[in-house]
XYZ file of C-alpha atoms in Angstrom:
237
model
C 0.000 0.000 0.000
C 1.252 3.467 -0.891
C 2.259 5.541 2.115
C 0.095 8.617 2.812
C 2.261 11.734 3.252
C 1.838 13.647 6.492
C 1.744 17.446 6.634
C 2.169 19.419 9.850
C -0.066 22.514 10.020
C 1.324 25.129 12.420
C -1.064 28.017 13.065
C -2.567 29.513 16.223
C -5.888 30.142 14.449
C -8.213 27.166 14.947
C -10.268 28.049 11.864
C -7.187 28.075 9.666
C -6.038 24.735 11.072
C -9.438 23.161 10.439
C -9.710 24.583 6.921
C -6.227 23.444 5.928
C -6.774 20.051 7.536
C -10.005 19.488 5.630
C -8.340 20.421 2.343
C -5.295 18.284 3.078
C -7.467 15.220 3.713
C -9.444 15.878 0.528
C -6.175 15.816 -1.435
C -4.811 12.647 0.111
C -2.592 13.968 2.914
C -2.674 13.188 6.627
C -2.706 16.442 8.636
C -1.087 17.044 12.003
C -1.889 20.182 14.002
C 0.110 22.524 16.218
C -1.058 25.821 17.714
C 2.324 26.874 19.120
C 5.948 26.665 18.085
C 6.755 24.326 20.949
C 3.981 21.931 19.904
C 5.209 22.089 16.324
C 8.751 21.036 17.216
C 7.520 18.224 19.468
C 5.201 16.850 16.771
C 7.850 17.195 14.075
C 10.324 15.226 16.178
C 7.788 12.497 16.957
C 6.114 12.076 13.564
C 8.717 13.352 11.050
C 6.131 14.907 8.687
C 6.750 15.011 4.946
C 6.084 18.770 4.857
C 5.239 21.685 7.141
C 2.778 24.543 6.591
C 4.065 27.211 8.957
C 2.538 30.486 10.122
C 5.084 33.023 11.372
C 2.902 34.761 13.959
C 2.793 32.274 16.841
C 2.622 32.719 20.604
C 5.859 32.270 22.558
C 8.252 30.680 20.052
C 7.565 32.373 16.708
C 7.564 30.821 13.278
C 11.101 31.911 12.437
C 12.330 30.268 15.631
C 10.521 27.066 14.675
C 12.037 27.211 11.208
C 15.590 27.692 12.465
C 15.186 24.883 14.991
C 13.816 22.516 12.337
C 16.666 23.236 9.977
C 19.202 22.070 12.562
C 18.041 18.483 12.073
C 15.227 18.235 9.511
C 15.135 18.519 5.724
C 11.330 18.403 5.523
C 10.042 21.044 3.095
C 8.621 24.086 4.881
C 6.038 26.280 3.178
C 5.452 29.500 5.106
C 1.799 30.585 5.110
C 1.707 34.079 6.594
C -0.294 37.287 6.650
C 2.944 39.285 6.595
C 3.658 40.288 3.013
C 6.658 42.516 3.753
C 9.547 41.680 1.381
C 12.026 41.795 4.277
C 10.042 39.135 6.158
C 9.932 36.896 3.093
C 13.686 37.234 2.619
C 14.312 36.470 6.303
C 12.121 33.359 6.177
C 13.749 32.059 2.997
C 17.223 32.730 4.395
C 16.240 30.815 7.547
C 15.456 27.735 5.468
C 11.882 28.064 4.167
C 11.312 26.435 0.784
C 8.546 28.817 -0.293
C 6.299 31.581 1.025
C 2.547 32.078 0.506
C 0.778 35.210 1.718
C -2.670 35.117 3.350
C -5.306 35.256 1.979
C -4.459 32.622 -0.604
C -6.261 30.324 -2.999
C -6.215 26.639 -2.162
C -5.195 25.872 -5.720
C -2.052 27.980 -5.449
C -1.236 26.741 -1.956
C -1.350 23.083 -2.950
C 0.504 23.682 -6.211
C 3.310 25.243 -4.188
C 3.155 22.427 -1.620
C 3.497 19.794 -4.348
C 6.381 21.750 -5.854
C 8.436 21.990 -2.641
C 7.788 18.339 -1.842
C 9.008 17.296 -5.304
C 12.164 19.386 -4.945
C 12.987 17.968 -1.526
C 12.197 14.428 -2.660
C 14.731 14.635 -5.485
C 17.508 12.233 -4.507
C 20.810 13.673 -3.340
C 23.540 11.263 -4.419
C 25.798 10.288 -1.524
C 29.433 11.371 -1.681
C 31.918 8.935 -3.207
C 33.725 6.613 -0.813
C 36.310 8.356 1.323
C 39.548 6.384 1.453
C 42.053 6.896 4.249
C 45.301 5.073 4.933
C 43.552 2.858 7.494
C 39.915 2.459 6.426
C 37.315 3.359 3.790
C 34.016 5.134 4.485
C 31.312 4.071 2.027
C 28.456 6.578 2.333
C 26.177 4.745 -0.087
C 26.499 1.402 1.708
C 26.548 3.134 5.117
C 29.522 1.225 6.408
C 33.229 1.462 7.122
C 35.607 -1.203 5.868
C 39.200 -2.057 6.685
C 41.078 -4.155 4.122
C 37.737 -4.981 2.530
C 36.116 -6.188 5.739
C 33.276 -4.278 7.451
C 34.081 -2.630 10.761
C 31.189 -3.221 13.216
C 29.495 0.054 14.117
C 26.145 0.672 15.777
C 23.666 2.893 13.877
C 24.501 5.907 16.040
C 28.232 5.299 15.766
C 27.842 5.171 11.991
C 25.783 8.360 11.983
C 28.492 10.226 13.929
C 31.121 9.006 11.466
C 28.882 9.977 8.526
C 28.195 13.518 9.768
C 31.859 14.230 10.505
C 33.303 12.568 7.406
C 30.829 14.318 5.087
C 32.607 17.588 5.947
C 36.305 16.668 6.238
C 38.368 19.268 8.041
C 35.294 21.200 9.200
C 34.638 21.827 12.881
C 31.260 20.273 13.729
C 29.888 21.792 16.926
C 28.898 19.428 19.745
C 25.316 20.742 19.879
C 24.839 20.269 16.151
C 26.255 16.748 16.231
C 23.953 15.773 19.090
C 20.872 17.070 17.269
C 21.786 15.455 13.957
C 22.451 12.073 15.568
C 19.972 11.940 18.490
C 17.331 14.477 17.403
C 16.098 17.975 18.309
C 15.513 17.192 21.982
C 19.251 16.916 22.525
C 21.975 19.544 22.541
C 23.608 19.582 25.969
C 24.267 15.874 26.582
C 27.941 16.234 25.674
C 28.887 13.151 27.681
C 27.055 11.060 25.065
C 29.579 12.198 22.489
C 32.557 11.433 24.702
C 31.345 7.861 25.189
C 30.456 7.230 21.555
C 33.590 8.883 20.211
C 35.672 6.656 22.482
C 34.038 3.562 20.948
C 34.526 4.884 17.404
C 38.205 5.581 18.028
C 38.760 2.098 19.427
C 37.349 0.649 16.216
C 38.919 2.973 13.655
C 41.954 4.804 15.001
C 45.402 3.132 14.737
C 46.121 4.520 18.219
C 42.863 5.465 20.013
C 44.789 7.378 22.671
C 46.282 9.634 19.996
C 43.509 10.090 17.416
C 44.548 11.303 13.995
C 41.181 11.016 12.217
C 38.492 11.923 14.778
C 39.950 14.924 16.548
C 38.411 16.751 19.516
C 38.443 20.545 19.594
C 38.167 21.096 23.348
C 34.988 22.924 24.314
C 33.850 23.273 20.693
C 33.304 20.044 18.801
C 35.007 17.549 16.503
C 36.797 17.401 13.162
C 37.375 14.526 10.800
C 40.852 14.711 9.259
C 41.260 12.166 6.427
C 45.039 12.690 6.200
C 47.138 11.710 3.215
C 45.627 9.223 0.765
C 47.057 5.702 0.681
C 50.361 5.308 -1.097
C 51.757 8.676 -0.053
C 54.288 9.403 2.654
C 52.317 9.994 5.850
C 55.135 11.784 7.658
């Protein structure tokens, strides 16, 4: 059976939520509802919707705050649906990670055409990077595994995800908070001891000398870097 896409409707106006929900169901979507930014983030983390319809004017945590928080860990398409038609607001929302912007009042035909468009763009496959070969192991992003001399190195799903996030940006400092959210989800960001434990396991499996890491390097108080080093066959001194 074909999976029914879920769409999170975030608006503090009950009438708007009901109207959008009715139209979503009529077009084959499953709606979820949030009246506040906090509810929106909780529902997004729990249900991982396929798209988000987001009002900017929300009590407490505003729509831009929701958008920035989502973009830390989620690639779900976000279509802003707002009564604010100021060009500066549109630019700010798009810069914060919105995929499109519709101004209230709107026609349902236009809204759903734009929703289909952003969902198609986000659904377009992003090819994984080519395998990254170091002097001691190979990271195969497509197969989601690390091999040494052709043999898989056992990693748990979270260990693999940490390796994947760091190795996808070689040489780049990845902040601890960002790494926690990308690996564990949006409810995490201060549990830095998790990273110490998991990084210790990763180093024991992949580093030639875990006590003196040369690939998975800690930047004290900031985060971690993956340093691939010289490719095989070259002088490593």
